[in-house]
């Protein structure tokens, strides 16, 4: 079966702009989680969506938001980009009901200039 | 306090040798899960192995095994018969609770280099 698909793969944006990243989970998976990976802070949890509802949220400013659609695809949005938002953004999908399987996508590498 | 600690920033191992990557964790939740992921330079996180807190036996997946010592709160990854393709970053991660709110907490990672 198809894996987790993240688009775009690479992105370059200017400070102050906004960006939307997309994640299509494995078919049948209802949970999508987002993580930010930077050399300085490592891997940090952003938020998790399950059945179109945000179920858990990390410690990130309100500029970071997300949503999930009825087909479980998820988007995350970052507004008013800062240089420090440059990172690899990874999403992970799972069944989300106590089953311990998280499959990650290849990530979107965002560069803010 | 760090929830997941990986004390080895980098490790070298010769091809065909075994290597142990260390991971200690901290939680007061009796129900938790421990994961190891491999991240090659391409960026994708590849699941390797999982150990549940109530599992009686150490997990094994092919050349990967998890040395789970609950009392010491350690979950070391053992890779047997290392291959050149094993060169990558390795992350230990923990999920606390029963999974109704899924969140993984990651360690800082260990960069493994396999040499000829």
PDB file of C-alpha atoms in Angstrom:
ATOM      1  CA  UNK A   1       0.000   0.000   0.000  1.00  0.00           C
ATOM      2  CA  UNK A   2       1.099   3.574  -0.560  1.00  0.00           C
ATOM      3  CA  UNK A   3       3.086   5.217   2.207  1.00  0.00           C
ATOM      4  CA  UNK A   4       2.750   8.644   3.725  1.00  0.00           C
ATOM      5  CA  UNK A   5       3.033  11.348   1.094  1.00  0.00           C
ATOM      6  CA  UNK A   6       4.249  14.825   1.917  1.00  0.00           C
ATOM      7  CA  UNK A   7       4.224  17.674  -0.546  1.00  0.00           C
ATOM      8  CA  UNK A   8       6.100  19.656  -1.530  1.00  0.00           C
ATOM      9  CA  UNK A   9       9.454  18.027  -0.888  1.00  0.00           C
ATOM     10  CA  UNK A  10      11.375  21.293  -0.836  1.00  0.00           C
ATOM     11  CA  UNK A  11      10.238  24.865  -0.358  1.00  0.00           C
ATOM     12  CA  UNK A  12      11.956  28.238  -0.200  1.00  0.00           C
ATOM     13  CA  UNK A  13      10.015  31.160   1.249  1.00  0.00           C
ATOM     14  CA  UNK A  14      10.766  34.720   2.283  1.00  0.00           C
ATOM     15  CA  UNK A  15      10.414  36.052   5.812  1.00  0.00           C
ATOM     16  CA  UNK A  16       6.904  37.284   6.486  1.00  0.00           C
ATOM     17  CA  UNK A  17       5.265  35.001   3.958  1.00  0.00           C
ATOM     18  CA  UNK A  18       3.031  32.093   4.840  1.00  0.00           C
ATOM     19  CA  UNK A  19       3.317  28.468   3.785  1.00  0.00           C
ATOM     20  CA  UNK A  20       1.056  25.433   3.614  1.00  0.00           C
ATOM     21  CA  UNK A  21       2.398  21.884   3.750  1.00  0.00           C
ATOM     22  CA  UNK A  22       0.391  18.792   2.912  1.00  0.00           C
ATOM     23  CA  UNK A  23       0.395  15.254   4.269  1.00  0.00           C
ATOM     24  CA  UNK A  24      -1.582  12.322   2.892  1.00  0.00           C
ATOM     25  CA  UNK A  25      -1.608   9.424   5.371  1.00  0.00           C
ATOM     26  CA  UNK A  26      -1.691   5.716   4.693  1.00  0.00           C
ATOM     27  CA  UNK A  27      -5.137   4.609   3.618  1.00  0.00           C
ATOM     28  CA  UNK A  28      -7.221   3.776   6.665  1.00  0.00           C
ATOM     29  CA  UNK A  29      -5.074   5.784   9.059  1.00  0.00           C
ATOM     30  CA  UNK A  30      -7.071   8.435  10.859  1.00  0.00           C
ATOM     31  CA  UNK A  31      -4.335  10.106  12.897  1.00  0.00           C
ATOM     32  CA  UNK A  32      -1.805  12.519  11.469  1.00  0.00           C
ATOM     33  CA  UNK A  33       0.920  14.091  13.604  1.00  0.00           C
ATOM     34  CA  UNK A  34       3.344  16.810  12.609  1.00  0.00           C
ATOM     35  CA  UNK A  35       6.924  17.277  13.802  1.00  0.00           C
ATOM     36  CA  UNK A  36       9.528  19.955  13.259  1.00  0.00           C
ATOM     37  CA  UNK A  37      13.173  18.927  13.026  1.00  0.00           C
ATOM     38  CA  UNK A  38      15.981  21.456  13.365  1.00  0.00           C
ATOM     39  CA  UNK A  39      19.678  21.012  14.160  1.00  0.00           C
ATOM     40  CA  UNK A  40      19.314  23.087  17.322  1.00  0.00           C
ATOM     41  CA  UNK A  41      16.052  21.805  18.798  1.00  0.00           C
ATOM     42  CA  UNK A  42      15.904  18.320  17.332  1.00  0.00           C
ATOM     43  CA  UNK A  43      12.535  16.698  16.696  1.00  0.00           C
ATOM     44  CA  UNK A  44       9.637  18.516  18.286  1.00  0.00           C
ATOM     45  CA  UNK A  45       5.963  17.642  18.242  1.00  0.00           C
ATOM     46  CA  UNK A  46       3.707  20.246  16.662  1.00  0.00           C
ATOM     47  CA  UNK A  47       0.204  18.785  16.771  1.00  0.00           C
ATOM     48  CA  UNK A  48      -1.900  15.715  16.087  1.00  0.00           C
ATOM     49  CA  UNK A  49      -5.203  15.411  14.285  1.00  0.00           C
ATOM     50  CA  UNK A  50      -7.612  12.527  14.555  1.00  0.00           C
ATOM     51  CA  UNK A  51     -10.876  12.389  12.639  1.00  0.00           C
ATOM     52  CA  UNK A  52     -10.646  16.082  11.729  1.00  0.00           C
ATOM     53  CA  UNK A  53     -10.118  17.183  15.350  1.00  0.00           C
ATOM     54  CA  UNK A  54      -6.923  18.443  16.911  1.00  0.00           C
ATOM     55  CA  UNK A  55      -6.268  15.992  19.695  1.00  0.00           C
ATOM     56  CA  UNK A  56      -2.893  17.121  20.984  1.00  0.00           C
ATOM     57  CA  UNK A  57      -0.753  20.210  20.593  1.00  0.00           C
ATOM     58  CA  UNK A  58       2.899  20.954  21.198  1.00  0.00           C
ATOM     59  CA  UNK A  59       4.493  24.118  22.482  1.00  0.00           C
ATOM     60  CA  UNK A  60       4.569  26.227  19.340  1.00  0.00           C
ATOM     61  CA  UNK A  61       3.278  29.759  18.722  1.00  0.00           C
ATOM     62  CA  UNK A  62      -0.100  30.370  17.161  1.00  0.00           C
ATOM     63  CA  UNK A  63       1.547  31.038  13.802  1.00  0.00           C
ATOM     64  CA  UNK A  64       1.633  27.269  13.428  1.00  0.00           C
ATOM     65  CA  UNK A  65      -1.752  25.779  12.671  1.00  0.00           C
ATOM     66  CA  UNK A  66      -3.172  22.753  11.012  1.00  0.00           C
ATOM     67  CA  UNK A  67      -6.273  21.002   9.915  1.00  0.00           C
ATOM     68  CA  UNK A  68      -7.451  17.622   8.770  1.00  0.00           C
ATOM     69  CA  UNK A  69      -9.961  16.839   6.079  1.00  0.00           C
ATOM     70  CA  UNK A  70     -12.600  14.135   5.965  1.00  0.00           C
ATOM     71  CA  UNK A  71     -10.296  11.922   3.879  1.00  0.00           C
ATOM     72  CA  UNK A  72      -7.682  12.207   6.677  1.00  0.00           C
ATOM     73  CA  UNK A  73      -5.322  14.317   4.601  1.00  0.00           C
ATOM     74  CA  UNK A  74      -3.795  17.031   6.716  1.00  0.00           C
ATOM     75  CA  UNK A  75      -2.296  20.417   6.088  1.00  0.00           C
ATOM     76  CA  UNK A  76      -0.175  22.572   8.314  1.00  0.00           C
ATOM     77  CA  UNK A  77       0.175  26.281   7.864  1.00  0.00           C
ATOM     78  CA  UNK A  78       2.854  28.622   9.118  1.00  0.00           C
ATOM     79  CA  UNK A  79       2.085  32.317   8.886  1.00  0.00           C
ATOM     80  CA  UNK A  80       4.488  35.245   9.099  1.00  0.00           C
ATOM     81  CA  UNK A  81       7.512  33.064   8.507  1.00  0.00           C
ATOM     82  CA  UNK A  82      10.677  33.662  10.499  1.00  0.00           C
ATOM     83  CA  UNK A  83      14.204  32.523   9.710  1.00  0.00           C
ATOM     84  CA  UNK A  84      13.987  30.112  12.635  1.00  0.00           C
ATOM     85  CA  UNK A  85      11.132  28.269  10.956  1.00  0.00           C
ATOM     86  CA  UNK A  86      13.621  26.765   8.516  1.00  0.00           C
ATOM     87  CA  UNK A  87      13.395  23.066   9.229  1.00  0.00           C
ATOM     88  CA  UNK A  88      12.437  19.625   8.034  1.00  0.00           C
ATOM     89  CA  UNK A  89       8.733  19.131   8.696  1.00  0.00           C
ATOM     90  CA  UNK A  90       7.729  15.516   9.088  1.00  0.00           C
ATOM     91  CA  UNK A  91       4.293  14.052   9.344  1.00  0.00           C
ATOM     92  CA  UNK A  92       3.415  10.660  10.732  1.00  0.00           C
ATOM     93  CA  UNK A  93       0.252   8.685  10.244  1.00  0.00           C
ATOM     94  CA  UNK A  94      -1.219   5.997  12.445  1.00  0.00           C
ATOM     95  CA  UNK A  95      -4.487   4.240  13.095  1.00  0.00           C
ATOM     96  CA  UNK A  96      -4.639   6.416  16.173  1.00  0.00           C
ATOM     97  CA  UNK A  97      -6.592   4.124  18.460  1.00  0.00           C
ATOM     98  CA  UNK A  98      -3.951   2.824  20.779  1.00  0.00           C
ATOM     99  CA  UNK A  99      -2.187   0.918  18.035  1.00  0.00           C
ATOM    100  CA  UNK A 100       1.524   1.485  18.125  1.00  0.00           C
ATOM    101  CA  UNK A 101       2.462   2.102  14.555  1.00  0.00           C
ATOM    102  CA  UNK A 102       3.634   5.459  13.291  1.00  0.00           C
ATOM    103  CA  UNK A 103       4.705   5.750   9.679  1.00  0.00           C
ATOM    104  CA  UNK A 104       6.533   8.867   8.654  1.00  0.00           C
ATOM    105  CA  UNK A 105       6.659  10.626   5.343  1.00  0.00           C
ATOM    106  CA  UNK A 106       9.856  11.847   3.685  1.00  0.00           C
ATOM    107  CA  UNK A 107       9.299  15.346   4.997  1.00  0.00           C
ATOM    108  CA  UNK A 108       9.143  18.829   3.569  1.00  0.00           C
ATOM    109  CA  UNK A 109      12.341  20.811   3.837  1.00  0.00           C
ATOM    110  CA  UNK A 110      11.428  24.463   4.327  1.00  0.00           C
ATOM    111  CA  UNK A 111      14.022  27.179   3.948  1.00  0.00           C
ATOM    112  CA  UNK A 112      13.126  30.718   4.977  1.00  0.00           C
ATOM    113  CA  UNK A 113      15.342  33.444   3.534  1.00  0.00           C
TER     114      UNK A 113
ATOM    115  CA  UNK B   1      14.301  16.653  32.837  1.00  0.00           C
ATOM    116  CA  UNK B   2      14.978  15.001  29.514  1.00  0.00           C
ATOM    117  CA  UNK B   3      12.413  12.344  28.779  1.00  0.00           C
ATOM    118  CA  UNK B   4      14.620  10.527  26.275  1.00  0.00           C
ATOM    119  CA  UNK B   5      18.397  10.603  26.567  1.00  0.00           C
ATOM    120  CA  UNK B   6      20.791   9.382  23.917  1.00  0.00           C
ATOM    121  CA  UNK B   7      24.304   9.982  25.203  1.00  0.00           C
ATOM    122  CA  UNK B   8      26.219   8.936  22.092  1.00  0.00           C
ATOM    123  CA  UNK B   9      26.252  11.706  19.478  1.00  0.00           C
ATOM    124  CA  UNK B  10      28.273   9.509  17.119  1.00  0.00           C
ATOM    125  CA  UNK B  11      29.339   5.902  16.839  1.00  0.00           C
ATOM    126  CA  UNK B  12      31.603   3.973  14.495  1.00  0.00           C
ATOM    127  CA  UNK B  13      31.313   0.270  13.804  1.00  0.00           C
ATOM    128  CA  UNK B  14      33.025  -2.024  11.361  1.00  0.00           C
ATOM    129  CA  UNK B  15      30.998  -3.853   8.777  1.00  0.00           C
ATOM    130  CA  UNK B  16      29.657  -7.196  10.042  1.00  0.00           C
ATOM    131  CA  UNK B  17      30.194  -6.241  13.683  1.00  0.00           C
ATOM    132  CA  UNK B  18      27.403  -5.667  16.208  1.00  0.00           C
ATOM    133  CA  UNK B  19      26.736  -2.262  17.737  1.00  0.00           C
ATOM    134  CA  UNK B  20      24.651  -1.045  20.661  1.00  0.00           C
ATOM    135  CA  UNK B  21      23.030   2.381  20.659  1.00  0.00           C
ATOM    136  CA  UNK B  22      22.048   3.626  24.095  1.00  0.00           C
ATOM    137  CA  UNK B  23      18.734   5.106  25.140  1.00  0.00           C
ATOM    138  CA  UNK B  24      17.404   5.925  28.594  1.00  0.00           C
ATOM    139  CA  UNK B  25      13.986   7.322  29.306  1.00  0.00           C
ATOM    140  CA  UNK B  26      12.081   8.982  32.081  1.00  0.00           C
ATOM    141  CA  UNK B  27       8.371   8.629  32.698  1.00  0.00           C
ATOM    142  CA  UNK B  28       5.997   8.107  35.583  1.00  0.00           C
ATOM    143  CA  UNK B  29       3.310   6.663  33.327  1.00  0.00           C
ATOM    144  CA  UNK B  30       3.053   2.872  33.772  1.00  0.00           C
ATOM    145  CA  UNK B  31       1.926   2.472  30.175  1.00  0.00           C
ATOM    146  CA  UNK B  32       4.316   3.631  27.490  1.00  0.00           C
ATOM    147  CA  UNK B  33       5.892   2.543  24.252  1.00  0.00           C
ATOM    148  CA  UNK B  34       9.461   2.835  23.081  1.00  0.00           C
ATOM    149  CA  UNK B  35      10.463   3.141  19.437  1.00  0.00           C
ATOM    150  CA  UNK B  36      13.616   3.246  17.419  1.00  0.00           C
ATOM    151  CA  UNK B  37      13.732   5.028  14.082  1.00  0.00           C
ATOM    152  CA  UNK B  38      16.454   5.301  11.454  1.00  0.00           C
ATOM    153  CA  UNK B  39      16.862   8.507   9.504  1.00  0.00           C
ATOM    154  CA  UNK B  40      19.111   8.377   6.437  1.00  0.00           C
ATOM    155  CA  UNK B  41      20.332  11.570   4.812  1.00  0.00           C
ATOM    156  CA  UNK B  42      17.181  11.643   2.686  1.00  0.00           C
ATOM    157  CA  UNK B  43      15.241  12.664   5.793  1.00  0.00           C
ATOM    158  CA  UNK B  44      12.600   9.973   6.013  1.00  0.00           C
ATOM    159  CA  UNK B  45      12.100   8.392   9.441  1.00  0.00           C
ATOM    160  CA  UNK B  46      12.117   4.608   9.083  1.00  0.00           C
ATOM    161  CA  UNK B  47      10.542   2.542  11.853  1.00  0.00           C
ATOM    162  CA  UNK B  48      12.843  -0.179  13.167  1.00  0.00           C
ATOM    163  CA  UNK B  49      11.455  -1.692  16.344  1.00  0.00           C
ATOM    164  CA  UNK B  50       8.891  -1.207  19.110  1.00  0.00           C
ATOM    165  CA  UNK B  51       8.768  -2.253  22.792  1.00  0.00           C
ATOM    166  CA  UNK B  52       5.722  -1.844  24.987  1.00  0.00           C
ATOM    167  CA  UNK B  53       6.140  -1.237  28.696  1.00  0.00           C
ATOM    168  CA  UNK B  54       4.188  -4.388  29.543  1.00  0.00           C
ATOM    169  CA  UNK B  55       5.970  -6.625  27.049  1.00  0.00           C
ATOM    170  CA  UNK B  56       7.729  -9.423  28.877  1.00  0.00           C
ATOM    171  CA  UNK B  57      10.217 -10.231  26.153  1.00  0.00           C
ATOM    172  CA  UNK B  58      12.689  -8.023  24.354  1.00  0.00           C
ATOM    173  CA  UNK B  59      11.550  -7.062  20.878  1.00  0.00           C
ATOM    174  CA  UNK B  60      13.418  -8.329  17.827  1.00  0.00           C
ATOM    175  CA  UNK B  61      13.030  -7.441  14.154  1.00  0.00           C
ATOM    176  CA  UNK B  62      15.549  -9.150  11.894  1.00  0.00           C
ATOM    177  CA  UNK B  63      18.995  -7.731  12.660  1.00  0.00           C
ATOM    178  CA  UNK B  64      17.529  -5.310  15.209  1.00  0.00           C
ATOM    179  CA  UNK B  65      16.855  -6.151  18.822  1.00  0.00           C
ATOM    180  CA  UNK B  66      15.883  -3.971  21.733  1.00  0.00           C
ATOM    181  CA  UNK B  67      17.557  -4.578  25.077  1.00  0.00           C
ATOM    182  CA  UNK B  68      14.772  -3.449  27.412  1.00  0.00           C
ATOM    183  CA  UNK B  69      15.726  -3.032  31.062  1.00  0.00           C
ATOM    184  CA  UNK B  70      12.646  -1.585  32.701  1.00  0.00           C
ATOM    185  CA  UNK B  71      14.074  -1.068  36.180  1.00  0.00           C
ATOM    186  CA  UNK B  72      16.987   0.880  34.739  1.00  0.00           C
ATOM    187  CA  UNK B  73      14.679   2.687  32.268  1.00  0.00           C
ATOM    188  CA  UNK B  74      16.856   1.826  29.355  1.00  0.00           C
ATOM    189  CA  UNK B  75      15.970   0.644  25.863  1.00  0.00           C
ATOM    190  CA  UNK B  76      19.150   0.092  23.927  1.00  0.00           C
ATOM    191  CA  UNK B  77      19.086  -0.825  20.247  1.00  0.00           C
ATOM    192  CA  UNK B  78      21.380  -3.639  19.145  1.00  0.00           C
ATOM    193  CA  UNK B  79      22.198  -3.954  15.459  1.00  0.00           C
ATOM    194  CA  UNK B  80      23.849  -7.229  14.575  1.00  0.00           C
ATOM    195  CA  UNK B  81      26.033  -7.797  11.522  1.00  0.00           C
ATOM    196  CA  UNK B  82      26.251  -4.126  10.562  1.00  0.00           C
ATOM    197  CA  UNK B  83      26.016  -3.198   6.911  1.00  0.00           C
ATOM    198  CA  UNK B  84      27.219  -0.096   5.068  1.00  0.00           C
ATOM    199  CA  UNK B  85      23.576   0.817   4.505  1.00  0.00           C
ATOM    200  CA  UNK B  86      23.075   1.080   8.267  1.00  0.00           C
ATOM    201  CA  UNK B  87      24.984   4.380   8.278  1.00  0.00           C
ATOM    202  CA  UNK B  88      22.377   6.935   9.380  1.00  0.00           C
ATOM    203  CA  UNK B  89      20.970   8.835  12.348  1.00  0.00           C
ATOM    204  CA  UNK B  90      19.140   6.704  14.873  1.00  0.00           C
ATOM    205  CA  UNK B  91      16.457   8.098  17.137  1.00  0.00           C
ATOM    206  CA  UNK B  92      14.915   6.628  20.248  1.00  0.00           C
ATOM    207  CA  UNK B  93      11.374   7.821  20.958  1.00  0.00           C
ATOM    208  CA  UNK B  94       8.700   7.302  23.588  1.00  0.00           C
ATOM    209  CA  UNK B  95       4.938   7.483  23.580  1.00  0.00           C
ATOM    210  CA  UNK B  96       3.379   7.897  26.995  1.00  0.00           C
ATOM    211  CA  UNK B  97      -0.102   6.737  27.828  1.00  0.00           C
ATOM    212  CA  UNK B  98      -2.395   4.425  25.948  1.00  0.00           C
ATOM    213  CA  UNK B  99      -2.332   6.175  22.639  1.00  0.00           C
ATOM    214  CA  UNK B 100      -5.552   8.153  22.580  1.00  0.00           C
ATOM    215  CA  UNK B 101      -3.473  11.292  22.153  1.00  0.00           C
ATOM    216  CA  UNK B 102      -0.525  10.278  20.067  1.00  0.00           C
ATOM    217  CA  UNK B 103       2.707  12.125  20.638  1.00  0.00           C
ATOM    218  CA  UNK B 104       6.231  10.863  20.318  1.00  0.00           C
ATOM    219  CA  UNK B 105       9.062  12.397  22.320  1.00  0.00           C
ATOM    220  CA  UNK B 106      12.409  11.934  20.623  1.00  0.00           C
ATOM    221  CA  UNK B 107      15.962  11.816  21.835  1.00  0.00           C
ATOM    222  CA  UNK B 108      18.722  13.834  20.196  1.00  0.00           C
ATOM    223  CA  UNK B 109      19.865  10.922  18.086  1.00  0.00           C
ATOM    224  CA  UNK B 110      23.044   8.961  17.440  1.00  0.00           C
ATOM    225  CA  UNK B 111      24.857   9.162  14.139  1.00  0.00           C
ATOM    226  CA  UNK B 112      26.118   5.711  13.213  1.00  0.00           C
ATOM    227  CA  UNK B 113      28.896   5.300  10.687  1.00  0.00           C
ATOM    228  CA  UNK B 114      29.629   1.811   9.379  1.00  0.00           C
ATOM    229  CA  UNK B 115      33.160   1.383   8.037  1.00  0.00           C
ATOM    230  CA  UNK B 116      34.794  -1.270   5.885  1.00  0.00           C
TER     231      UNK B 116
END
